[in-house]
Steps between C-alpha positions, in 0.01 A plus 500: 500500500472575129126525535532733796756711314268532201212610724727754670625632166150536356377669816794741496438593136132560571583723796753696296254536216230625732744735668598633162138558405430660835797733463385609158153581627646702787714696254196561284311621807783740588509623141124560510528687831780713356301574186202633695512865609393552862258788551424611855145607587293564809217255565164600353437696178866537401544123531179423311592734216855366474367143488297605198800678348701179542245312290511764228881524504535122473344519152793723401758267653559690825474293817398692810518374857276711724641544852253628760590719799283612790652848533629790289859501631625148425452502118737794447758343731477171309524689170809687616657172612442357152251242624237647266510624142236768567213582734147631452352630824571871546441848364763755400495703826561183701797406282639853533466488879666157510799613294534816709524278809719237333714673230677171427169363366573556132137450394314664212148525359459331161128534427164589655254233609177591683342760722361361826288763677555550871178547695355565846301214657310443824305233685354764732417793273258467208542668164362853516545527879753737656809353661461578874734727692787314664477214249798265476620497138736225388751581226802309357824551692738498201605849380352489152160345571472685829547829315250390238243425771550838666457679167175308446376608844599858420337486156172394665521788749552285808837654588728771362866455406781733398488408131221287348731412210798387706523121478750501789241631744517348850286534813736780604375700201139506623424870555139467610304217661175668612324170574784367718540188292752251637727392216621144561783378278493125425661256260300532177443124476325471838270802474205312340497250788536787750199684357257383776728659760520833315237763431613529139807393306678599182580181311695421184286325239732199473440427870133601504378285211625159626303558821180568306513881502422669168642854474214614280201358686616444859703809585387820668729705277733411212812653352462719192623330180744780414761407758875430473476149643489295181660158552814402310719202415848537644832330429871556562661762280714232336186316383329803348598416142469124540285366210285313753381836635357578156329160495364558849368844404337360187318237705402730785376783281322270256131539417448154647636602839317833492171314450587264786564793737179679408280189509655325800517803729176658374656840447668528841838459331580736213757413229748788485627476143 
Protein backbone atom coordinates (compact mmCIF):
# COMPACT_ATOMS: atom_id res chain seq x y z
CA UNK A 1 0.00 0.00 0.00
CA UNK A 2 2.83 2.37 0.89
CA UNK A 3 4.45 1.65 -2.44
CA UNK A 4 1.20 2.29 -4.27
CA UNK A 5 0.65 5.50 -2.31
CA UNK A 6 4.13 6.73 -3.21
CA UNK A 7 3.52 6.02 -6.90
CA UNK A 8 0.18 7.83 -6.73
CA UNK A 9 1.74 10.81 -4.95
CA UNK A 10 4.60 11.10 -7.44
CA UNK A 11 2.21 10.78 -10.37
CA UNK A 12 -0.06 13.45 -8.91
CA UNK A 13 2.84 15.87 -8.41
CA UNK A 14 4.02 15.30 -11.97
CA UNK A 15 0.54 15.95 -13.34
CA UNK A 16 0.20 19.11 -11.27
CA UNK A 17 3.62 20.29 -12.36
CA UNK A 18 2.81 19.69 -16.00
CA UNK A 19 -0.54 21.38 -15.60
CA UNK A 20 1.18 24.34 -14.03
CA UNK A 21 3.64 24.56 -16.90
CA UNK A 22 0.87 24.18 -19.42
CA UNK A 23 -1.15 26.95 -17.79
CA UNK A 24 1.81 29.28 -17.87
CA UNK A 25 2.38 28.66 -21.55
CA UNK A 26 -1.30 29.30 -22.29
CA UNK A 27 -1.11 32.60 -20.38
CA UNK A 28 2.00 33.53 -22.31
CA UNK A 29 0.19 32.71 -25.55
CA UNK A 30 -2.75 34.91 -24.54
CA UNK A 31 -0.36 37.70 -23.60
CA UNK A 32 1.35 37.41 -26.99
CA UNK A 33 -2.00 37.48 -28.80
CA UNK A 34 -3.02 40.55 -26.81
CA UNK A 35 0.26 42.28 -27.55
CA UNK A 36 -0.13 41.88 -31.31
CA UNK A 37 -2.21 44.50 -33.13
CA UNK A 38 -4.67 43.00 -35.62
CA UNK A 39 -4.71 44.72 -39.00
CA UNK A 40 -7.47 43.81 -41.45
CA UNK A 41 -6.63 43.59 -45.16
CA UNK A 42 -8.17 42.24 -48.33
CA UNK A 43 -6.42 39.26 -49.91
CA UNK A 44 -3.81 40.13 -52.53
CA UNK A 45 -1.56 43.23 -52.61
CA UNK A 46 -2.82 44.75 -49.36
CA UNK A 47 -2.10 41.48 -47.56
CA UNK A 48 1.32 41.08 -49.17
CA UNK A 49 2.33 44.62 -48.28
CA UNK A 50 1.10 44.32 -44.70
CA UNK A 51 3.02 41.06 -44.29
CA UNK A 52 6.14 42.99 -45.23
CA UNK A 53 5.20 45.85 -42.90
CA UNK A 54 4.83 43.32 -40.08
CA UNK A 55 8.42 42.20 -40.60
CA UNK A 56 9.67 45.78 -40.55
CA UNK A 57 7.56 46.74 -37.52
CA UNK A 58 8.79 43.71 -35.57
CA UNK A 59 12.29 45.22 -35.60
CA UNK A 60 10.82 48.20 -33.72
CA UNK A 61 9.00 46.00 -31.22
CA UNK A 62 5.53 46.19 -32.76
CA UNK A 63 3.82 42.84 -33.34
CA UNK A 64 1.30 42.79 -36.17
CA UNK A 65 -1.21 40.03 -36.87
CA UNK A 66 -2.47 40.31 -40.45
CA UNK A 67 -6.13 39.29 -40.82
CA UNK A 68 -7.29 38.63 -44.39
CA UNK A 69 -10.81 39.25 -45.70
CA UNK A 70 -12.32 38.37 -49.07
CA UNK A 71 -14.49 41.50 -49.38
CA UNK A 72 -14.43 45.25 -48.69
CA UNK A 73 -17.35 45.35 -46.24
CA UNK A 74 -16.29 42.96 -43.46
CA UNK A 75 -13.04 44.71 -42.40
CA UNK A 76 -14.79 47.96 -41.45
CA UNK A 77 -17.47 46.03 -39.56
CA UNK A 78 -14.80 44.09 -37.66
CA UNK A 79 -12.92 47.34 -36.97
CA UNK A 80 -16.06 49.00 -35.64
CA UNK A 81 -16.73 45.98 -33.42
CA UNK A 82 -13.22 46.31 -31.97
CA UNK A 83 -12.07 43.01 -33.45
CA UNK A 84 -9.31 44.85 -35.32
CA UNK A 85 -6.93 47.65 -34.37
CA UNK A 86 -6.92 49.08 -37.91
CA UNK A 87 -7.52 48.08 -41.52
CA UNK A 88 -5.70 48.72 -44.79
CA UNK A 89 -7.89 47.97 -47.79
CA UNK A 90 -9.81 51.06 -48.91
CA UNK A 91 -9.53 54.57 -50.31
CA UNK A 92 -10.94 57.76 -48.81
CA UNK A 93 -14.13 57.91 -50.94
CA UNK A 94 -15.02 54.37 -49.90
CA UNK A 95 -14.57 55.21 -46.22
CA UNK A 96 -16.68 58.35 -46.65
CA UNK A 97 -19.46 56.36 -48.34
CA UNK A 98 -19.32 53.72 -45.60
CA UNK A 99 -19.63 56.28 -42.80
CA UNK A 100 -22.46 58.04 -44.63
CA UNK A 101 -24.32 54.72 -44.71
CA UNK A 102 -23.31 53.72 -41.17
CA UNK A 103 -22.86 56.92 -39.08
CA UNK A 104 -22.17 54.81 -35.98
CA UNK A 105 -18.94 53.61 -37.63
CA UNK A 106 -16.59 56.01 -35.84
CA UNK A 107 -13.69 55.36 -38.22
CA UNK A 108 -10.97 57.76 -39.33
CA UNK A 109 -8.08 57.93 -41.80
CA UNK A 110 -4.65 58.04 -40.14
CA UNK A 111 -2.23 57.92 -43.07
CA UNK A 112 -1.96 57.26 -46.80
CA UNK A 113 -0.68 53.96 -48.16
CA UNK A 114 -0.71 53.20 -51.91
CA UNK A 115 -2.46 54.04 -55.14
CA UNK A 116 -3.86 51.01 -56.96
CA UNK A 117 -4.98 51.98 -60.48
CA UNK A 118 -8.35 50.74 -61.66
CA UNK A 119 -8.35 49.55 -65.26
CA UNK A 120 -10.51 48.16 -68.06
CA UNK A 121 -9.80 44.56 -69.13
CA UNK A 122 -11.17 42.13 -71.70
CA UNK A 123 -10.76 38.57 -72.93
CA UNK A 124 -12.66 39.42 -76.12
CA UNK A 125 -11.36 42.84 -77.14
CA UNK A 126 -7.68 43.46 -77.88
CA UNK A 127 -5.79 46.60 -76.93
CA UNK A 128 -6.32 49.26 -79.58
CA UNK A 129 -9.62 47.77 -80.78
CA UNK A 130 -12.94 49.55 -80.27
CA UNK A 131 -15.36 48.15 -77.73
CA UNK A 132 -18.36 46.95 -79.82
CA UNK A 133 -21.83 48.44 -79.55
CA UNK A 134 -24.04 46.64 -77.05
CA UNK A 135 -21.02 45.36 -75.10
CA UNK A 136 -21.66 44.07 -71.58
CA UNK A 137 -19.42 46.02 -69.18
CA UNK A 138 -18.91 44.68 -65.66
CA UNK A 139 -18.32 47.20 -62.87
CA UNK A 140 -18.18 46.87 -59.04
CA UNK A 141 -21.55 47.04 -57.31
CA UNK A 142 -20.45 48.94 -54.19
CA UNK A 143 -21.16 52.70 -54.29
CA UNK A 144 -17.60 53.98 -54.13
CA UNK A 145 -15.88 51.63 -56.57
CA UNK A 146 -18.92 51.57 -58.83
CA UNK A 147 -18.75 55.36 -59.09
CA UNK A 148 -15.02 55.17 -59.69
CA UNK A 149 -15.57 52.71 -62.55
CA UNK A 150 -18.22 54.90 -64.17
CA UNK A 151 -15.93 57.95 -63.98
CA UNK A 152 -13.19 55.90 -65.67
CA UNK A 153 -15.59 54.93 -68.46
CA UNK A 154 -16.62 58.57 -68.81
CA UNK A 155 -13.01 59.77 -68.78
CA UNK A 156 -12.24 57.41 -71.68
CA UNK A 157 -15.23 58.72 -73.65
CA UNK A 158 -17.25 55.51 -73.52
CA UNK A 159 -20.21 57.09 -71.72
CA UNK A 160 -21.19 60.52 -70.41
CA UNK A 161 -22.22 61.33 -66.85
CA UNK A 162 -23.64 64.38 -65.08
CA UNK A 163 -20.37 65.34 -63.39
CA UNK A 164 -17.03 63.68 -64.23
CA UNK A 165 -15.67 64.79 -60.84
CA UNK A 166 -18.50 63.44 -58.71
CA UNK A 167 -17.25 60.35 -56.88
CA UNK A 168 -20.84 59.48 -55.93
CA UNK A 169 -21.82 58.90 -59.55
CA UNK A 170 -24.19 55.97 -60.12
CA UNK A 171 -25.64 54.32 -63.23
CA UNK A 172 -28.60 56.69 -62.84
CA UNK A 173 -26.22 59.58 -63.55
CA UNK A 174 -25.31 58.31 -67.03
CA UNK A 175 -26.51 61.05 -69.39
CA UNK A 176 -25.38 59.52 -72.66
CA UNK A 177 -24.72 55.93 -73.73
CA UNK A 178 -24.42 56.17 -77.54
CA UNK A 179 -23.04 52.64 -77.92
CA UNK A 180 -25.82 51.04 -75.87
CA UNK A 181 -23.40 49.45 -73.45
CA UNK A 182 -25.01 47.18 -70.87
CA UNK A 183 -23.63 48.07 -67.45
CA UNK A 184 -23.61 44.98 -65.22
CA UNK A 185 -22.96 45.58 -61.53
CA UNK A 186 -21.14 42.73 -59.75
CA UNK A 187 -19.32 42.12 -56.49
CA UNK A 188 -15.82 43.53 -57.04
CA UNK A 189 -14.14 40.33 -55.87
CA UNK A 190 -15.79 38.10 -58.49
CA UNK A 191 -15.34 40.34 -61.54
CA UNK A 192 -11.93 38.90 -62.59
CA UNK A 193 -13.39 35.38 -62.69
CA UNK A 194 -16.46 36.71 -64.54
CA UNK A 195 -14.33 38.35 -67.23
CA UNK A 196 -14.86 35.54 -69.81
CA UNK A 197 -18.62 36.11 -69.59
CA UNK A 198 -18.33 39.89 -70.08
CA UNK A 199 -17.23 41.93 -73.07
CA UNK A 200 -15.07 44.13 -70.87
CA UNK A 201 -14.81 44.77 -67.15
CA UNK A 202 -13.56 47.51 -64.86
CA UNK A 203 -11.48 45.85 -62.16
CA UNK A 204 -9.76 47.08 -59.01
CA UNK A 205 -6.01 46.41 -59.05
CA UNK A 206 -6.07 44.44 -55.79
CA UNK A 207 -8.43 41.91 -57.41
CA UNK A 208 -6.86 42.02 -60.88
CA UNK A 209 -3.25 41.32 -59.88
CA UNK A 210 -3.82 38.06 -57.92
CA UNK A 211 -5.50 36.61 -61.03
CA UNK A 212 -2.50 37.47 -63.21
CA UNK A 213 -3.80 40.75 -64.67
CA UNK A 214 -1.31 43.62 -64.74
CA UNK A 215 -2.98 47.06 -64.92
CA UNK A 216 -0.09 48.51 -66.91
CA UNK A 217 0.46 45.79 -69.51
CA UNK A 218 -2.80 43.83 -69.70
CA UNK A 219 -5.52 46.47 -69.62
CA UNK A 220 -7.27 48.17 -72.52
CA UNK A 221 -7.37 51.46 -70.62
CA UNK A 222 -6.04 52.55 -67.22
CA UNK A 223 -7.00 55.20 -64.70
CA UNK A 224 -5.07 58.47 -64.73
CA UNK A 225 -2.65 58.80 -61.78
CA UNK A 226 -4.15 62.10 -60.59
CA UNK A 227 -7.26 60.59 -59.04
CA UNK A 228 -8.80 60.89 -55.55
CA UNK A 229 -8.68 57.15 -54.86
CA UNK A 230 -5.45 56.91 -52.88
CA UNK A 231 -5.62 54.06 -50.34
CA UNK A 232 -5.46 54.77 -46.62
CA UNK A 233 -4.99 53.08 -43.26
CA UNK A 234 -8.08 53.40 -41.09
CA UNK A 235 -8.72 52.97 -37.37
CA UNK A 236 -11.35 53.89 -34.78
CA UNK A 237 -11.29 57.52 -33.68
CA UNK A 238 -10.27 56.46 -30.17
CA UNK A 239 -7.11 54.81 -31.56
CA UNK A 240 -5.98 57.78 -33.64
CA UNK A 241 -3.40 58.97 -31.11
CA UNK A 242 -2.35 55.50 -29.96
CA UNK A 243 1.49 55.32 -30.08
CA UNK A 244 1.21 52.07 -32.05
CA UNK A 245 -0.29 54.05 -34.94
CA UNK A 246 2.93 56.08 -35.11
CA UNK A 247 4.95 52.85 -35.11
CA UNK A 248 2.73 51.40 -37.81
CA UNK A 249 3.09 54.53 -39.95
CA UNK A 250 6.86 54.51 -39.51
CA UNK A 251 7.04 50.90 -40.73
CA UNK A 252 4.56 51.31 -43.58
CA UNK A 253 6.05 54.52 -44.93
CA UNK A 254 9.64 53.37 -44.52
CA UNK A 255 12.11 53.36 -47.40
CA UNK A 256 12.33 49.59 -46.97
CA UNK A 257 8.62 49.11 -47.57
CA UNK A 258 8.58 51.62 -50.43
CA UNK A 259 11.30 49.61 -52.18
CA UNK A 260 9.34 46.40 -51.60
CA UNK A 261 6.20 47.89 -53.18
CA UNK A 262 8.04 49.21 -56.23
CA UNK A 263 10.12 46.06 -56.79
CA UNK A 264 7.49 43.45 -55.94
CA UNK A 265 4.63 44.98 -57.93
CA UNK A 266 6.83 46.27 -60.77
CA UNK A 267 5.34 49.75 -60.69
CA UNK A 268 1.68 48.68 -60.72
CA UNK A 269 1.37 49.84 -57.11
CA UNK A 270 2.46 53.38 -56.32
CA UNK A 271 3.52 54.46 -52.79
CA UNK A 272 1.42 57.50 -51.87
CA UNK A 273 3.65 59.26 -49.36
